JSON list of C-alpha atoms and ligand atoms in Angstrom, two decimals:
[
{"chain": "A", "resi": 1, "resn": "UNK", "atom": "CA", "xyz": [216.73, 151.60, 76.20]},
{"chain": "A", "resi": 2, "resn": "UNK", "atom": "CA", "xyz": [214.07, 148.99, 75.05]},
{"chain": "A", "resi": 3, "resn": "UNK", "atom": "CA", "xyz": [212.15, 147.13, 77.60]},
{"chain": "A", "resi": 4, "resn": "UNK", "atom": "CA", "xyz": [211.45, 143.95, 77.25]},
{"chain": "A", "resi": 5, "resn": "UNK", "atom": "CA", "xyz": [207.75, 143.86, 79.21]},
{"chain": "A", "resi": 6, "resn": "UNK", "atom": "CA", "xyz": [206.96, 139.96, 78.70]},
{"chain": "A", "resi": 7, "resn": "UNK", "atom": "CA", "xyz": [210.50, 139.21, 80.02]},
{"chain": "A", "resi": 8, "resn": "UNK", "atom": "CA", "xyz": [210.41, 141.27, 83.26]},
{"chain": "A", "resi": 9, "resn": "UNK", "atom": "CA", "xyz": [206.67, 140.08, 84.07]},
{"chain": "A", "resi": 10, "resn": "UNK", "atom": "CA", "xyz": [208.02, 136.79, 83.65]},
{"chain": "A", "resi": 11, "resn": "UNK", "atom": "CA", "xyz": [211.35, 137.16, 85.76]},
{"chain": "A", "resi": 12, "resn": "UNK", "atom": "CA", "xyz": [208.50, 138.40, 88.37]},
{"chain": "A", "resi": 13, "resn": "UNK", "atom": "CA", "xyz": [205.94, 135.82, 87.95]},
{"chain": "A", "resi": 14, "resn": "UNK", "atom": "CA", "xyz": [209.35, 133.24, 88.29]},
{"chain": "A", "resi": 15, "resn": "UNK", "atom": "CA", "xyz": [210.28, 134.99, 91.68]},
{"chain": "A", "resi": 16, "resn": "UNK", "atom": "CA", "xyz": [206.44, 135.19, 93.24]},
{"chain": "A", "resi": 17, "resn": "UNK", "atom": "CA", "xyz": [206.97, 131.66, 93.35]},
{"chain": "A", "resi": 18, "resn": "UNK", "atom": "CA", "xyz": [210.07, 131.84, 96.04]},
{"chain": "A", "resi": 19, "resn": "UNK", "atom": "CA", "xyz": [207.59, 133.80, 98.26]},
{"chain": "A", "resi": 20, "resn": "UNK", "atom": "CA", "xyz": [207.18, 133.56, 101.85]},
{"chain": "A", "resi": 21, "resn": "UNK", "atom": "CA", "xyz": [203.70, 134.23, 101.96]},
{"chain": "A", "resi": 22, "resn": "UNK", "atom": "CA", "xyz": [201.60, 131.70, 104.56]},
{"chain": "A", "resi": 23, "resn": "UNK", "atom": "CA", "xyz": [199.44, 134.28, 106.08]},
{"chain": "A", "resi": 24, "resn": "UNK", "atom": "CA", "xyz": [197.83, 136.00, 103.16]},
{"chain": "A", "resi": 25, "resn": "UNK", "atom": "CA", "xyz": [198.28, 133.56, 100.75]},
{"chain": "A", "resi": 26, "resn": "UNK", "atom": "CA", "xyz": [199.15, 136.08, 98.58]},
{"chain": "A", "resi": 27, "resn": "UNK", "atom": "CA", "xyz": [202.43, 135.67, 96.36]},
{"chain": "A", "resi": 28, "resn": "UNK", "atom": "CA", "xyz": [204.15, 138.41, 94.61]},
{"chain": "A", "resi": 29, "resn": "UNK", "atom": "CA", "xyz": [207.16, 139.14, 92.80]},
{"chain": "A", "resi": 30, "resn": "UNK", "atom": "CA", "xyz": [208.33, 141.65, 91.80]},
{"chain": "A", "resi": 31, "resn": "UNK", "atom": "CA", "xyz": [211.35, 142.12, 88.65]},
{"chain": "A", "resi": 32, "resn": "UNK", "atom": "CA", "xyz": [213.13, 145.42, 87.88]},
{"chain": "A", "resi": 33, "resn": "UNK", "atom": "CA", "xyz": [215.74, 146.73, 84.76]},
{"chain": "A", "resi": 34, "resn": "UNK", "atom": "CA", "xyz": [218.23, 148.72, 85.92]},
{"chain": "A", "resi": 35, "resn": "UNK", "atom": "CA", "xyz": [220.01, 151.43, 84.06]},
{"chain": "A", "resi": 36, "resn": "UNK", "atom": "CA", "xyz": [222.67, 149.21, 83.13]},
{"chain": "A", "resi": 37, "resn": "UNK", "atom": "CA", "xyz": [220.83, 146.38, 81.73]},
{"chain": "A", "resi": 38, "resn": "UNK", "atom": "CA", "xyz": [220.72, 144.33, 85.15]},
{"chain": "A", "resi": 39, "resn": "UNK", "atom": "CA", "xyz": [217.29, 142.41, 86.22]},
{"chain": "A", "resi": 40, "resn": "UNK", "atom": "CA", "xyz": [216.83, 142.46, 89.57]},
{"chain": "A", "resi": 41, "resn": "UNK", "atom": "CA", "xyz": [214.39, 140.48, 92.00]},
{"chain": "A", "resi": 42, "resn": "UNK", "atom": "CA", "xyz": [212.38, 140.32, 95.36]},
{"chain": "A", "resi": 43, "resn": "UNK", "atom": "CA", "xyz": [209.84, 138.76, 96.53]},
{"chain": "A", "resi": 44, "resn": "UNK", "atom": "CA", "xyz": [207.26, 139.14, 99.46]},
{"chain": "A", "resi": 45, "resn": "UNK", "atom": "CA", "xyz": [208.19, 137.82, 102.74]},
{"chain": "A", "resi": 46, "resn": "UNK", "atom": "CA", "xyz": [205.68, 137.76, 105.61]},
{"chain": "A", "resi": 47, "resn": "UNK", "atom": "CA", "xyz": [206.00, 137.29, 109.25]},
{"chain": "A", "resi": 48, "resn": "UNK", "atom": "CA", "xyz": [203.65, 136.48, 112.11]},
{"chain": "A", "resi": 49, "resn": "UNK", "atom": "CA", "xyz": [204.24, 139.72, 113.82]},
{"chain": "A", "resi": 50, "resn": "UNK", "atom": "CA", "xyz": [202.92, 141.32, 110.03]},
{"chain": "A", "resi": 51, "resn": "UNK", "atom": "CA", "xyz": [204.30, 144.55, 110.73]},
{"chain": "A", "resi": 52, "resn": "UNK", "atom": "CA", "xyz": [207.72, 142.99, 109.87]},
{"chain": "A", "resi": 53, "resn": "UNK", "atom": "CA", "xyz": [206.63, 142.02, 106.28]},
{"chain": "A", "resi": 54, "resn": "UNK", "atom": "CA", "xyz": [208.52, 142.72, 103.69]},
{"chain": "A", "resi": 55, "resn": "UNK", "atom": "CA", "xyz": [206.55, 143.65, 100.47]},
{"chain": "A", "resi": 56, "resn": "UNK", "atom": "CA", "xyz": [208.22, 141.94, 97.47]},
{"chain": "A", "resi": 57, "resn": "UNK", "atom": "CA", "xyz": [209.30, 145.81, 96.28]},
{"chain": "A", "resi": 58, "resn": "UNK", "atom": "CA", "xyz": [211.69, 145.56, 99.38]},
{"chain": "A", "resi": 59, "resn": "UNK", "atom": "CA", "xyz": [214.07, 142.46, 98.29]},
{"chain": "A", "resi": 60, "resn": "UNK", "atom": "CA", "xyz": [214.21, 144.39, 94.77]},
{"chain": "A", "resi": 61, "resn": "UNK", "atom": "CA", "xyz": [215.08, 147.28, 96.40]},
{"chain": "A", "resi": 62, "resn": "UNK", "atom": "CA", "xyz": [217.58, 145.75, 98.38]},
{"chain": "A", "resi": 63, "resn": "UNK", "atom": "CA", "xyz": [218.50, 142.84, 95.10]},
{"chain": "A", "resi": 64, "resn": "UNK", "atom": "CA", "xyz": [219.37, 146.25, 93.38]},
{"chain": "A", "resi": 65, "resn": "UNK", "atom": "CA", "xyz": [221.91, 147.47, 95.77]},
{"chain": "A", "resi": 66, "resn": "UNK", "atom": "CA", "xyz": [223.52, 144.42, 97.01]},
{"chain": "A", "resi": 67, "resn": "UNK", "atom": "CA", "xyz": [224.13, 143.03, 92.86]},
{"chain": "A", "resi": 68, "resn": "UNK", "atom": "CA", "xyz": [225.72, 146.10, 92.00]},
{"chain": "A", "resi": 69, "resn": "UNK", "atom": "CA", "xyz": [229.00, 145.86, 90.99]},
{"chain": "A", "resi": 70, "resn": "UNK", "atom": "CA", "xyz": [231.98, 146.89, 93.61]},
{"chain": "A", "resi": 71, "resn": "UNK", "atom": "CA", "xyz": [233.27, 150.05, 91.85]},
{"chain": "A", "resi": 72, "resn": "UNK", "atom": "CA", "xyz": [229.34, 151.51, 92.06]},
{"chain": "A", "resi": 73, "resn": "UNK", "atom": "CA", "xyz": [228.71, 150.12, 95.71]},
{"chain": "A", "resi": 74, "resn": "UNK", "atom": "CA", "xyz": [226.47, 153.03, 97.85]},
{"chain": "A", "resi": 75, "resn": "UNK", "atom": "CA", "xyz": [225.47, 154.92, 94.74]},
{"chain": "A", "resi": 76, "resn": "UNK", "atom": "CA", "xyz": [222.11, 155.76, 93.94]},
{"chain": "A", "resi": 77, "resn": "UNK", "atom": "CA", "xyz": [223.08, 154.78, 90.14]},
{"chain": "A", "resi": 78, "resn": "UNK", "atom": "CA", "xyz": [222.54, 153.22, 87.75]},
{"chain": "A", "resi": 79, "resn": "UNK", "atom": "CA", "xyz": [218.84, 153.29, 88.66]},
{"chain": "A", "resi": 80, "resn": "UNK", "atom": "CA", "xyz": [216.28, 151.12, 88.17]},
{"chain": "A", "resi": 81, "resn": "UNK", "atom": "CA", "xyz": [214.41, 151.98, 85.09]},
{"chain": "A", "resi": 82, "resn": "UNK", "atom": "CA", "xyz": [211.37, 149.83, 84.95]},
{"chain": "A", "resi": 83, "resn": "UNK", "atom": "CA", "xyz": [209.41, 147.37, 86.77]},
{"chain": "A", "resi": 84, "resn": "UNK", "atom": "CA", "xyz": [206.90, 144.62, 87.03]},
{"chain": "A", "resi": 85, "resn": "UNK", "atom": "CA", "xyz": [205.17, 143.49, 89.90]},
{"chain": "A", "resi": 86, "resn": "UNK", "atom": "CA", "xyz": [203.04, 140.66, 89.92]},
{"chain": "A", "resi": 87, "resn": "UNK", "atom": "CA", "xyz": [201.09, 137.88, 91.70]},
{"chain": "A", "resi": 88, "resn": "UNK", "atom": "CA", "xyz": [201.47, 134.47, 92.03]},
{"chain": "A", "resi": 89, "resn": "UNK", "atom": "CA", "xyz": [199.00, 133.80, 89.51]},
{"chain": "A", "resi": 90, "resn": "UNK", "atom": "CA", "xyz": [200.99, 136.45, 86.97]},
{"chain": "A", "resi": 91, "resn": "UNK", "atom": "CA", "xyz": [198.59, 139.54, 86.95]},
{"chain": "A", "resi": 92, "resn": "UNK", "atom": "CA", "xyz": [200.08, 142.90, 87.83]},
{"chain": "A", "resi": 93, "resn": "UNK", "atom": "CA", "xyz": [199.68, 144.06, 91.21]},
{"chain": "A", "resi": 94, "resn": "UNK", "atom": "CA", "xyz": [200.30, 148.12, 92.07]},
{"chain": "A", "resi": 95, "resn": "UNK", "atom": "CA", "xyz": [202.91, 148.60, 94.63]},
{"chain": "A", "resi": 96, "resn": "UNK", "atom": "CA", "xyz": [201.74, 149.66, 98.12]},
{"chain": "A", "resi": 97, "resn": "UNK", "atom": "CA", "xyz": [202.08, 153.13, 98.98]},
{"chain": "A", "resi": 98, "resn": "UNK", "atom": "CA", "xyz": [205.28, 152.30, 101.33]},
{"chain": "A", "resi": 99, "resn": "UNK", "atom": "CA", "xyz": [206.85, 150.48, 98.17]},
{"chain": "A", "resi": 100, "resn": "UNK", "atom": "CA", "xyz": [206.23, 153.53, 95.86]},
{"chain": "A", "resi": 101, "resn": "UNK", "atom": "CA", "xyz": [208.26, 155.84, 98.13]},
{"chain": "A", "resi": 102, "resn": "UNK", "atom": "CA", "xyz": [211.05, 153.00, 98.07]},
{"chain": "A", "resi": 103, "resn": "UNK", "atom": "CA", "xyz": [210.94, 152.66, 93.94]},
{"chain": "A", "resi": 104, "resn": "UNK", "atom": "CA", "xyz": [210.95, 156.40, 93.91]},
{"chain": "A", "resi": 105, "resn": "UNK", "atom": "CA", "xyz": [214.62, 156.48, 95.63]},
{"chain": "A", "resi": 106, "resn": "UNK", "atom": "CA", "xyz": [215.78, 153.78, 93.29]},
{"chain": "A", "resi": 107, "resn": "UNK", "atom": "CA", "xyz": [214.19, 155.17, 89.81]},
{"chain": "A", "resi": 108, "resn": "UNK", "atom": "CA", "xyz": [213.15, 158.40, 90.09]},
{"chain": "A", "resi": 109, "resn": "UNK", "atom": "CA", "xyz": [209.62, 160.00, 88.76]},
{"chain": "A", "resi": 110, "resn": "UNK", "atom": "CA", "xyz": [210.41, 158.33, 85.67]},
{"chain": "A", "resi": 111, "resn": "UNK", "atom": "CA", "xyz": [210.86, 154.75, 86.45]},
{"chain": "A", "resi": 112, "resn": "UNK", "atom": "CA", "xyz": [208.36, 152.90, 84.20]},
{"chain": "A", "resi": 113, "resn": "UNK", "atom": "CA", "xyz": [205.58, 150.96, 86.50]},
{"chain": "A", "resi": 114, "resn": "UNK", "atom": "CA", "xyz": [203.96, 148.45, 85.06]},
{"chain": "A", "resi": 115, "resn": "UNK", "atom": "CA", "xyz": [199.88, 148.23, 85.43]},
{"chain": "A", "resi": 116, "resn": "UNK", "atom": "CA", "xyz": [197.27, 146.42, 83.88]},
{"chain": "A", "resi": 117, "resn": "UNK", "atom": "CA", "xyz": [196.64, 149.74, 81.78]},
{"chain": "A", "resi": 118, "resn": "UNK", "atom": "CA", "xyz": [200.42, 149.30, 80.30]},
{"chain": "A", "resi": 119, "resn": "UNK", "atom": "CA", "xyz": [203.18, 150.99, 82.16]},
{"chain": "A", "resi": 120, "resn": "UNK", "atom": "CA", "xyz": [202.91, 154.42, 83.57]},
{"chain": "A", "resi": 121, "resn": "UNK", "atom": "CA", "xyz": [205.81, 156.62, 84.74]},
{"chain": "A", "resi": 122, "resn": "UNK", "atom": "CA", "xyz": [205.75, 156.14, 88.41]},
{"chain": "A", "resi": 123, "resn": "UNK", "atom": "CA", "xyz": [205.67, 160.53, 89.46]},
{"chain": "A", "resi": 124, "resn": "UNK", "atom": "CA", "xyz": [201.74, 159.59, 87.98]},
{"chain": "A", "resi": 125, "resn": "UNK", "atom": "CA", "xyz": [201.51, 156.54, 90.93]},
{"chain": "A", "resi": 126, "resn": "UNK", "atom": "CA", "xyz": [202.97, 159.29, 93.84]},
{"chain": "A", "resi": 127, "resn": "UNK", "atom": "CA", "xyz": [202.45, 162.44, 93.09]},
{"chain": "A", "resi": 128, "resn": "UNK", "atom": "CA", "xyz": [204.01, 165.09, 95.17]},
{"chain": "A", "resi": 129, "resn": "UNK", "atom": "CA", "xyz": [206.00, 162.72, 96.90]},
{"chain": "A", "resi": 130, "resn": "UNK", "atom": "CA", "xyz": [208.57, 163.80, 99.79]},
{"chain": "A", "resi": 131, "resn": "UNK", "atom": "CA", "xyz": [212.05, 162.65, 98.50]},
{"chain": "A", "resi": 132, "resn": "UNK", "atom": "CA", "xyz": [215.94, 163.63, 99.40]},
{"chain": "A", "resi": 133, "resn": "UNK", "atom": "CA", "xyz": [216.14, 167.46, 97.98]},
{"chain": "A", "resi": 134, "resn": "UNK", "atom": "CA", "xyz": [213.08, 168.19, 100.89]},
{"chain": "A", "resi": 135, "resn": "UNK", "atom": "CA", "xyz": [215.23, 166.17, 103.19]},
{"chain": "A", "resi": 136, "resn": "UNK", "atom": "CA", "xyz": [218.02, 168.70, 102.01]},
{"chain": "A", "resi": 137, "resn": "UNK", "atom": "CA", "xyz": [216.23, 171.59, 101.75]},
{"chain": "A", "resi": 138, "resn": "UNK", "atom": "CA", "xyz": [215.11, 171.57, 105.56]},
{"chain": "A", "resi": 139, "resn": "UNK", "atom": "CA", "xyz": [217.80, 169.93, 107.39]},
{"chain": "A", "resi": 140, "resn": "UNK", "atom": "CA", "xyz": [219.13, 172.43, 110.15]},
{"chain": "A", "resi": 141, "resn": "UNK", "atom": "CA", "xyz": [222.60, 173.31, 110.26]},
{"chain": "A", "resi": 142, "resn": "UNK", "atom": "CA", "xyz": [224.72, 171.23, 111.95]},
{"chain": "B", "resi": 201, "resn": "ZN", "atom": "ZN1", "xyz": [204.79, 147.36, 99.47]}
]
């Protein structure tokens, strides 16, 4: 599948502008391709408590799930393939370390994270992450 880069930071930069952002100041938006060809959005949305801030990861997260179409409602697929995540002046921002465990559920080891470097598969971003087979693997029986 190509990946158009220039159009996915751009669908982000668009989006950090819809932010929520009055105590940090700090815009970001953040754009993802799914497996299917779909572009999906979020951006950041603070709140005064802070701990209730949603990172812009989260809306594309959740973009992904609710804009999929009725016949593939509560599956994990198509997954997201690639994404950009920038600030509200355009350059790339990394996703916090909450946000990479969310984009790993969504895309896998392999879902293509844009940096300032270029993009980088995101198992390099969180390595050795915790994800459903250890859920599986240690779940007692029930
Ligand atoms: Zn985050």
């Amino acid at each position: 599948m190509k990946i158009d880069w220039s159009h996915l930071r751009a669908a982000a930069a668009d989006v950090a502008g819809r932010a929520y952002a009055p105590y940090s100041q700090l815009r970001v938006g953040a754009a993802g391709l799914t497996g299917d060809g779909r572009v999906v959005t979020g951006c950041n949305v603070e709140n005064a408590s802070f701990g209730l801030t949603l990172c812009a990861e989260c809306g594309l997260v959740s973009a992904l799930h609710a804009s999929r179409p009725a016949g593939q409602a509560g599956s994990a697929e198509p997954a997201l393939v690639a994404v950009a995540v920038v600030a509200g002046d355009g350059a790339a921002l990394l996703p916090c370390g909450r946000c990479r465990q969310l984009l790993l559920e969504a895309g896998g080891p392999g879902l293509l994270v844009d940096t300032a470097r270029g993009p980088v598969p995101l198992g390099e971003l969180l390595p050795a992450a915790f994800d459903n087979a250890d859920l599986s693997a240690r779940r007692e029986p029930g």
